[in-house]
Coordinates of C-alpha atoms and ligand atoms in Angstrom, one line a residue:
X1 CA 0.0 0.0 0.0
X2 CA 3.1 2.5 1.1
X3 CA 4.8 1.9 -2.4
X4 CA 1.8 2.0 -4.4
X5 CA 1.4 5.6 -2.8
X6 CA 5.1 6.3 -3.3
X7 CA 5.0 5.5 -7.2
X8 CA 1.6 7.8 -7.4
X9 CA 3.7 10.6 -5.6
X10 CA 6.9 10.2 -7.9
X11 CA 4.7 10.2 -10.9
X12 CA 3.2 13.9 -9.9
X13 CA 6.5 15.0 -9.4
X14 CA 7.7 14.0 -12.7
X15 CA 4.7 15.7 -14.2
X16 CA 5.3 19.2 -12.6
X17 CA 9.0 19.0 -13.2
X18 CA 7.9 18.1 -17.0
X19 CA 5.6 21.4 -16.7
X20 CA 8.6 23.6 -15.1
X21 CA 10.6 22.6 -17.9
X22 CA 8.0 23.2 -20.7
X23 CA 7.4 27.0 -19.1
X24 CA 11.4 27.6 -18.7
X25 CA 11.4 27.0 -22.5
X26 CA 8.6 29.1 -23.4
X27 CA 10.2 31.7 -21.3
X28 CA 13.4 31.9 -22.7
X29 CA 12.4 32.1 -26.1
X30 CA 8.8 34.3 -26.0
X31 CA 8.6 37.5 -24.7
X32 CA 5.0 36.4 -23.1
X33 CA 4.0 37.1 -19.8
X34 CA 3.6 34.4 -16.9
X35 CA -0.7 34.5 -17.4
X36 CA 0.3 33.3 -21.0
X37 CA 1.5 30.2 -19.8
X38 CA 0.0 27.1 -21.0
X39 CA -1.2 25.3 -17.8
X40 CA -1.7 21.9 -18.2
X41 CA -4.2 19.8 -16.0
X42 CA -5.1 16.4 -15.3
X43 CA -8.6 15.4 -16.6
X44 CA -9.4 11.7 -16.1
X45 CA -8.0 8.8 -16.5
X46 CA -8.2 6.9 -19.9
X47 CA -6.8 3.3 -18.4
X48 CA -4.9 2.8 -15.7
X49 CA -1.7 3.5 -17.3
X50 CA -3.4 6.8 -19.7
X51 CA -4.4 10.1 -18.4
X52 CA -6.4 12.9 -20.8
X53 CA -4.7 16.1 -20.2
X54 CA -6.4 20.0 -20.5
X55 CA -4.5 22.4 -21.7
X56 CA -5.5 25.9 -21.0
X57 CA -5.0 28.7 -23.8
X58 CA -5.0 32.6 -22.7
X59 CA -4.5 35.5 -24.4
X60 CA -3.9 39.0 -23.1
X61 CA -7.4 40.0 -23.8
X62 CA -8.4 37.2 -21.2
X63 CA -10.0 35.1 -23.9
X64 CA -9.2 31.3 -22.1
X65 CA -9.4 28.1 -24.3
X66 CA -9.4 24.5 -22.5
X67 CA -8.8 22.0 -24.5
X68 CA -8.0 17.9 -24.1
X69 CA -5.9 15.4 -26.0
X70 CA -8.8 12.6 -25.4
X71 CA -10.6 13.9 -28.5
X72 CA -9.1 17.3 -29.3
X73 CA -11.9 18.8 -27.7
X74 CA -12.8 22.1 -26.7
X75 CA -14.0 21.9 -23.1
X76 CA -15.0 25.3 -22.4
X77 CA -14.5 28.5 -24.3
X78 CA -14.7 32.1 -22.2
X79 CA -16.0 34.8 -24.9
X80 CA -16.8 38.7 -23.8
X81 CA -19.8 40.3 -24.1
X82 CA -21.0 43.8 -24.1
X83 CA -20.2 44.7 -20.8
X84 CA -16.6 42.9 -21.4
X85 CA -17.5 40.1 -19.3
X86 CA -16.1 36.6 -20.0
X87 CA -18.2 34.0 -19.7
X88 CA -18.4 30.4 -21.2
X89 CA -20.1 30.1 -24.9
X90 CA -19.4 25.9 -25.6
X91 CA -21.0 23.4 -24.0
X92 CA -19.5 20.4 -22.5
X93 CA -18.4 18.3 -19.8
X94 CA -16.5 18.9 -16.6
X95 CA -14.1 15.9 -16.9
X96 CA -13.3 13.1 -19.2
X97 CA -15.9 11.0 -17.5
X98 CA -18.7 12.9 -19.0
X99 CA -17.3 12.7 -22.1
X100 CA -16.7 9.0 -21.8
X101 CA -20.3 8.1 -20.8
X102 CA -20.8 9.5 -24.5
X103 CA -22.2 12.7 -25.3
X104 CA -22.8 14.0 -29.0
X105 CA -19.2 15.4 -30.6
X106 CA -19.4 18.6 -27.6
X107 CA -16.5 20.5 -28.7
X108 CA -14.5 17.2 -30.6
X109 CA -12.0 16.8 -33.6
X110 CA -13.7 14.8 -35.5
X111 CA -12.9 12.1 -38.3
X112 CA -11.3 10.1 -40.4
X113 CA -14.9 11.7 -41.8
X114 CA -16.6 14.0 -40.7
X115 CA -20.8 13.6 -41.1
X116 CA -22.5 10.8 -43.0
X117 CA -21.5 8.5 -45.4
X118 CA -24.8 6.4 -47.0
X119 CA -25.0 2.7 -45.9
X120 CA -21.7 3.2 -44.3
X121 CA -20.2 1.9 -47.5
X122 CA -18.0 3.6 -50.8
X123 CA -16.0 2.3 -53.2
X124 CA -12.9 3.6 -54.3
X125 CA -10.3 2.7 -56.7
X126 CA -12.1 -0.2 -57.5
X127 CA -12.2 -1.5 -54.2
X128 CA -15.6 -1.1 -51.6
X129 CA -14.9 -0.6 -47.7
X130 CA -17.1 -0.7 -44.9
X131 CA -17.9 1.1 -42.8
X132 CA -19.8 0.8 -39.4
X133 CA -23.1 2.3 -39.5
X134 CA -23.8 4.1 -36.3
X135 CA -26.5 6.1 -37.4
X136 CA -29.3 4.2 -38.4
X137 CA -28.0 2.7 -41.7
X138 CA -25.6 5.5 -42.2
X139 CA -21.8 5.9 -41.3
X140 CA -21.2 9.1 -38.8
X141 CA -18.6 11.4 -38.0
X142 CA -15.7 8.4 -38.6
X143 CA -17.5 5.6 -36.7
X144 CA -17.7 3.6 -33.4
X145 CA -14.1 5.0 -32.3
X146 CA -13.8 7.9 -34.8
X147 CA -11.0 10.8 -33.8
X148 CA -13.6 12.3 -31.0
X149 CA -12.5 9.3 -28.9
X150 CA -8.6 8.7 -29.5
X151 CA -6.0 10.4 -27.6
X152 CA -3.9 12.9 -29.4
X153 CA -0.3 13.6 -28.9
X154 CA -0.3 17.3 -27.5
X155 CA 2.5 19.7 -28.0
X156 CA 1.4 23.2 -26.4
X157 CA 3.1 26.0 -27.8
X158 CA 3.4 29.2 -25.2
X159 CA 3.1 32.4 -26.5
X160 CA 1.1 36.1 -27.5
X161 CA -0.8 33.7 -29.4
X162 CA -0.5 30.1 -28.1
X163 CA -1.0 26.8 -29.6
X164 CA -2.1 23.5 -29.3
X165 CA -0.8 21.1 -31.9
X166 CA -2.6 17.2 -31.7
X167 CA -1.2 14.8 -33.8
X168 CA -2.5 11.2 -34.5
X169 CA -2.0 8.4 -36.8
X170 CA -4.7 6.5 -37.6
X171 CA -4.3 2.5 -38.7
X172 CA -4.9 1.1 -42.3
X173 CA -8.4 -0.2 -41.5
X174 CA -9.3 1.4 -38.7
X175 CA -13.3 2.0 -38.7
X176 CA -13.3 0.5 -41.8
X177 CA -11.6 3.6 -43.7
X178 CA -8.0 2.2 -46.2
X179 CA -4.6 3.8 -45.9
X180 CA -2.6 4.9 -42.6
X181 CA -3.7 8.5 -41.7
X182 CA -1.6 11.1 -40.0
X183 CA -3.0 14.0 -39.1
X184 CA -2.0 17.2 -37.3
X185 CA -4.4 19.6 -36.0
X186 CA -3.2 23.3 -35.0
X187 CA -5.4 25.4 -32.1
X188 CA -3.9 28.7 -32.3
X189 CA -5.8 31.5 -30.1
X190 CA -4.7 34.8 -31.6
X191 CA -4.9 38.1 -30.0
X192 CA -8.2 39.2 -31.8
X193 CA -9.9 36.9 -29.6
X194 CA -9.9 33.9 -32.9
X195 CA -9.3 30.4 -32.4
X196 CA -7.7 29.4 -35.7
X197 CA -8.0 25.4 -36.4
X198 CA -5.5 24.4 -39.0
X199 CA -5.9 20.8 -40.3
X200 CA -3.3 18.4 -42.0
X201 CA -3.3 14.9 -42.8
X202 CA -1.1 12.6 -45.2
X203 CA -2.2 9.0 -46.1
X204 CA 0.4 5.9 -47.4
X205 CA -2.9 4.6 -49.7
X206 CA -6.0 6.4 -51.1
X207 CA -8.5 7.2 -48.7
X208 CA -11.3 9.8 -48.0
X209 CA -11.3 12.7 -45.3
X210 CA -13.4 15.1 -44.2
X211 CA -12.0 17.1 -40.8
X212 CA -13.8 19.3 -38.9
X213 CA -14.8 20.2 -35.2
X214 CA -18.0 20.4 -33.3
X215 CA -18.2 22.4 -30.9
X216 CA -22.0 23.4 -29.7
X217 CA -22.1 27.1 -29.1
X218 CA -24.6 29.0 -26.9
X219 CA -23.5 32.7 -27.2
X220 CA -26.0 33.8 -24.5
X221 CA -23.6 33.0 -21.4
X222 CA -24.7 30.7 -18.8
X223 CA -25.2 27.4 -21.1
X224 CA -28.7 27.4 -19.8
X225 CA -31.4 28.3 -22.6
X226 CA -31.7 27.9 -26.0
X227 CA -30.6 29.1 -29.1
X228 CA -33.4 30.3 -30.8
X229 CA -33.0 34.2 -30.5
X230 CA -29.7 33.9 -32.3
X231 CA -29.1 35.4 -35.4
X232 CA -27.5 33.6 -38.2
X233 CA -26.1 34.8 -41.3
X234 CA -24.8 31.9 -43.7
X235 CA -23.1 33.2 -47.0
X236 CA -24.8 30.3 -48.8
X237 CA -27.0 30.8 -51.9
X238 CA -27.5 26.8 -51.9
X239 CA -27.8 24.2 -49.5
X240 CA -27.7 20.3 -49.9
X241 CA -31.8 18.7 -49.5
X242 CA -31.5 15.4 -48.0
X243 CA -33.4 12.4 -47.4
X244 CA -35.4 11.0 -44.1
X245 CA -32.0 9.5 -42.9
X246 CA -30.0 13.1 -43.9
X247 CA -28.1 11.9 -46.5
X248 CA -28.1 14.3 -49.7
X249 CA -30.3 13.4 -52.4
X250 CA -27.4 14.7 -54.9
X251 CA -29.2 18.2 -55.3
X252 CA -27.8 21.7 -55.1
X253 CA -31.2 23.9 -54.2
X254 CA -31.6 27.6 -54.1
X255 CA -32.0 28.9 -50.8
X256 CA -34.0 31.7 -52.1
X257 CA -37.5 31.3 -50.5
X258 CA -36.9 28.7 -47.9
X259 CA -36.8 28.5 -44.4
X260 CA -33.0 27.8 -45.3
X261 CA -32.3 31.2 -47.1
X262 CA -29.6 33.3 -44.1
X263 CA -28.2 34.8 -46.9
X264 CA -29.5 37.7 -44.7
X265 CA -29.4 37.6 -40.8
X266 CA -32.5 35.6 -38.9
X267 CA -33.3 34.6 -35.7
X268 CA -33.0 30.8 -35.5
X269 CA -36.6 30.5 -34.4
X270 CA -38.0 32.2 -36.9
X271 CA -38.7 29.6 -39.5
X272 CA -37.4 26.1 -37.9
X273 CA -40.7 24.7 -36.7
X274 CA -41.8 25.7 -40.5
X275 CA -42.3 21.9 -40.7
X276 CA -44.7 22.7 -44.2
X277 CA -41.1 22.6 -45.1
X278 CA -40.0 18.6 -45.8
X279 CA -36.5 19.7 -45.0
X280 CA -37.1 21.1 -42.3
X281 CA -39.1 18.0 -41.0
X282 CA -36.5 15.8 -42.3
X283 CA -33.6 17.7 -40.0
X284 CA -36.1 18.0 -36.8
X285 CA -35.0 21.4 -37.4
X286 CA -31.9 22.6 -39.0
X287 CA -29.6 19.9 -40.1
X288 CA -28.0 20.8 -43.5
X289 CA -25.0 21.6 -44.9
X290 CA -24.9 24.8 -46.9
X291 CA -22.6 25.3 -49.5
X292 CA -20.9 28.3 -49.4
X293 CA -21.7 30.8 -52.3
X294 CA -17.4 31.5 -52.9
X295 CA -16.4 28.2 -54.2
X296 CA -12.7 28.8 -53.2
X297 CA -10.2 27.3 -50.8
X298 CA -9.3 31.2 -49.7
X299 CA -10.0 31.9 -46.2
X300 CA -13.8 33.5 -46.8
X301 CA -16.6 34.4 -43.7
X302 CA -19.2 31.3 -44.1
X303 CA -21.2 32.5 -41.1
X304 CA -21.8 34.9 -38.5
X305 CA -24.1 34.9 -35.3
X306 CA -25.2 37.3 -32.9
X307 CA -27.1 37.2 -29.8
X308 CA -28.6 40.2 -29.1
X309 CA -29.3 40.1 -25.4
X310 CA -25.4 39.4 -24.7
X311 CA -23.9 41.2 -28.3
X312 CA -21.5 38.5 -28.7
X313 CA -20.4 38.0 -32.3
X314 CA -19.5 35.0 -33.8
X315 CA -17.7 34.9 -37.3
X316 CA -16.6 32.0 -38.9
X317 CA -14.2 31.5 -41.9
X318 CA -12.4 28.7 -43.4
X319 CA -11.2 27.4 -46.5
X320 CA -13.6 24.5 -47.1
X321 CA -16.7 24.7 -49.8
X322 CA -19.8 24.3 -47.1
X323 CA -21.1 24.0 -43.9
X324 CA -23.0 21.9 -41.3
X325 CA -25.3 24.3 -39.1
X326 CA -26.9 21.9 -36.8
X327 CA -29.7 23.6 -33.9
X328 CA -29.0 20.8 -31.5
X329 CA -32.2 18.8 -32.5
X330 CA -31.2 15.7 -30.7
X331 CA -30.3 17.7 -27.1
X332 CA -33.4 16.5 -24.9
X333 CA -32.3 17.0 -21.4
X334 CA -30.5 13.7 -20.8
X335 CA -27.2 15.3 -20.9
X336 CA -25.8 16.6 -17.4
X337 CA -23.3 19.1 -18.4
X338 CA -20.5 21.9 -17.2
X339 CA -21.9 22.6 -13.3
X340 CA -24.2 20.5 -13.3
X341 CA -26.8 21.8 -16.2
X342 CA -28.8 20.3 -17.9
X343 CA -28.8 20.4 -21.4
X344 CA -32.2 20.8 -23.2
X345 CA -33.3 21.0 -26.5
X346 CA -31.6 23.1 -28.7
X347 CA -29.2 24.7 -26.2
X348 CA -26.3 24.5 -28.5
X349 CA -25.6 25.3 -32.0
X350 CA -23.1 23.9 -34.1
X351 CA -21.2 25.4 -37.5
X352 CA -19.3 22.7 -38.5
X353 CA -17.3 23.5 -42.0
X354 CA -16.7 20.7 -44.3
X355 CA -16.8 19.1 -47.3
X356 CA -20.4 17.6 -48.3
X357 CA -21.6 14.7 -46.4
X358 CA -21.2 11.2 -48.4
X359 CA -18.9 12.5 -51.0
X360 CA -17.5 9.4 -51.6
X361 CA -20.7 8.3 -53.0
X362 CA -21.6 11.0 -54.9
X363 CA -19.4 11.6 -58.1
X364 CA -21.3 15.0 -58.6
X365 CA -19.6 16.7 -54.8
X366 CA -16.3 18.5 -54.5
X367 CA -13.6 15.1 -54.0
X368 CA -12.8 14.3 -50.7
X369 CA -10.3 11.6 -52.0
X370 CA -6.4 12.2 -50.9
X371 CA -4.1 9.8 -52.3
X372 CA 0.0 9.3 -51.0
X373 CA 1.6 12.1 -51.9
X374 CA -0.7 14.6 -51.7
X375 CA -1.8 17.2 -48.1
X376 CA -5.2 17.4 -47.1
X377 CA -4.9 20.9 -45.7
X378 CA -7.8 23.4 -44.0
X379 CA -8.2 26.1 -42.0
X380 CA -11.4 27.2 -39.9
X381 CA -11.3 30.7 -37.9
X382 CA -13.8 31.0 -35.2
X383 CA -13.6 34.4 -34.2
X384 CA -15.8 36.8 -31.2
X385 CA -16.4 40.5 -31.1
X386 CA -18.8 42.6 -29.3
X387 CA -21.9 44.3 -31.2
X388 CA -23.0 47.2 -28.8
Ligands
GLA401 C1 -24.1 16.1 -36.5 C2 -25.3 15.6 -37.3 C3 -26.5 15.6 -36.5 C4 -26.2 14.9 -35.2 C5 -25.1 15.6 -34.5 C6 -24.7 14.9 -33.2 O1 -23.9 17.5 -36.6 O2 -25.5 16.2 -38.5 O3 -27.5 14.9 -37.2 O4 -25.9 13.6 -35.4 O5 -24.0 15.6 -35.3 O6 -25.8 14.6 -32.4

């Protein structure tokens, strides 16, 4: 019993000297103050011999991003309002046991593909993989074990604007998906209050990938009501109709008209009971991806949300051709989050950027194929201001 309690002891200590010695570097070769430290936490224990680390971002503006290696995830996210005050604006969990008694993707990195593939099946090169189906008879967000559930190799990176980088390498076959993946996923919080993700991934045979994160924001502060008074702005002419089980029918439709046209700002609540609407039926709500009116891989605004009562701003800009903009349908008040609140329907609000869902089934959609040799590369910038 002494020993075991020994070991425990000597393990802690090696931990904090490993911190001291991370934070000597950092300070010999940033300028950054001692609150720009990157603290580094414990946050549950993975198996008796794994622990999930947080890792806390600041920036001098008091902007404070947790996130873990057991999923990438964004824990919490403090955001200012109006009155300057930083409060919380992602829902989550308060330790890795939460997250482990499964919640739905708060705040995660997630992969090898990211939304559904149809029948959880696609051939490529000649060659059909399976995949399992964990949605209905569908394939989601990379499977039973997909990259919201591995633990990432974290390197923090102190400074004015510090860093997270994850890397993993995911196995020929694992989930079902061909070739050895390895991918490296950059949080950088900048000093204009942005959290910049930047995604890379390489593959040793062809494969299919579609990155992206989901984190479930509530701008309001407090994580306690719903997201219906936000306003949504989605620079998307087109979105992608799908079928009862949300996989695309293969049809681009004009927004123009539809409950789904934010090509000008409006209030969530405004038209997503509009069940007269078959889409809307179809997503319980809003469900789509919209694809984003500038085709390009430039860095371009896809959305931008405001919530009125609080003036927090939301923009979001990356480099992919569409977005997810999910209303937290499926939240129904089983979920015990963050101090102990529960959350309800439609509390959260994802914008998760992307390619379109079961590309590799539809010849028609942007190719989501990388092959050896080539970089899959992105970059997604959520970034918070204050409209008075
Ligand atoms: C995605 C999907 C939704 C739902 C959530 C998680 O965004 O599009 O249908 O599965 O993840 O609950």
């Amino acid at each position: 019993m002494k020993k075991r309690y020994w070991l425990v002891a000597s393990f802690w200590a090696g931990m904090t000297l490993l911190v001291a010695c991370e934070s000597k570097k950092a300070e010999s070769t940033q300028a950054s103050s001692d609150s720009l430290k990157i603290e580094q936490t414990a946050f549950g224990k993975i198996s008796d011999s794994t622990q999930a680390t947080l890792y806390t971002l600041k920036n001098a503006n008091g902007m404070e991003v947790k996130i873990s290696d057991f999923g990438g995830t964004i824990v919490s996210w403090t955001a200012p309002n109006k009155d300057g005050k930083y409060e919380d604006i992602t829902l989550g969990c308060d330790s890795l046991a939460g997250y482990q008694k499964g919640v739905p993707y708060f705040g995660a990195l997630i992969g090898r593909y990211g939304n559904r593939i149809a029948k959880g099946q696609f051939t490529l090169e000649g060659k059909t993989y399976t995949l399992a189906k964990n949605n209905g008879a569908n394939a989601l967000h990379g499977g039973l074990k997909g990259f919201d559930k591995v633990l990432w190799t974290a390197t923090p990176i102190a400074g004015e604007e510090p860093a997270l980088k994850l890397t993993y390498t995911a196995k020929d076959g694992e989930e079902g998906y061909p070739g050895s993946l390895s991918i490296e996923v950059t949080y950088t919080l900048t000093k204009d209050n942005s959290l910049k993700i930047d995604y890379k991934a390489t593959t040793d045979k062809a494969t299919v990938v579609n990155l992206t994160n989901h984190a479930y924001f509530n701008l309001k502060g407090g994580l306690n009501s719903d997201i219906l008074d936000h306003e949504v702005t989605l620079n998307a002419d087109k979105f992608l109709p799908v079928d009862n089980t949300l996989i695309p029918t293969g049809e681009l439709r004009p927004v123009a008209g539809t409950p789904f046209d934010f090509t000008k700002p409006f209030k969530i609540g405004a038209r997503i009971n509009d069940t007269k609407d078959e889409q809307i039926k179809f997503g319980l709500g809003y469900d789509h991806c919209w694809v984003l009116s500038d085709s390009s891989s430039n860095l371009k605004l896809a959305a931008t949300v405001t919530e009125p009562s609080s003036g927090r701003v939301l923009e979001v800009f990356t480099t992919e051709p569409a977005i997810q903009f999910y209303t937290g349908n499926f939240l129904d008040g089983t979920i015990t989050g963050k101090g102990g609140t529960i959350y309800k329907h439609r509390f959260g609000l994802c914008l998760e950027t992307q390619h379109y869902p079961d590309s590799p089934n539809q010849a028609k959609f942007p190719t989501t194929v990388l092959k050896p040799g080539q970089t899959y590369q992105t970059s997604t910038v959520y970034k918070f201001s204050v409209k008075k």
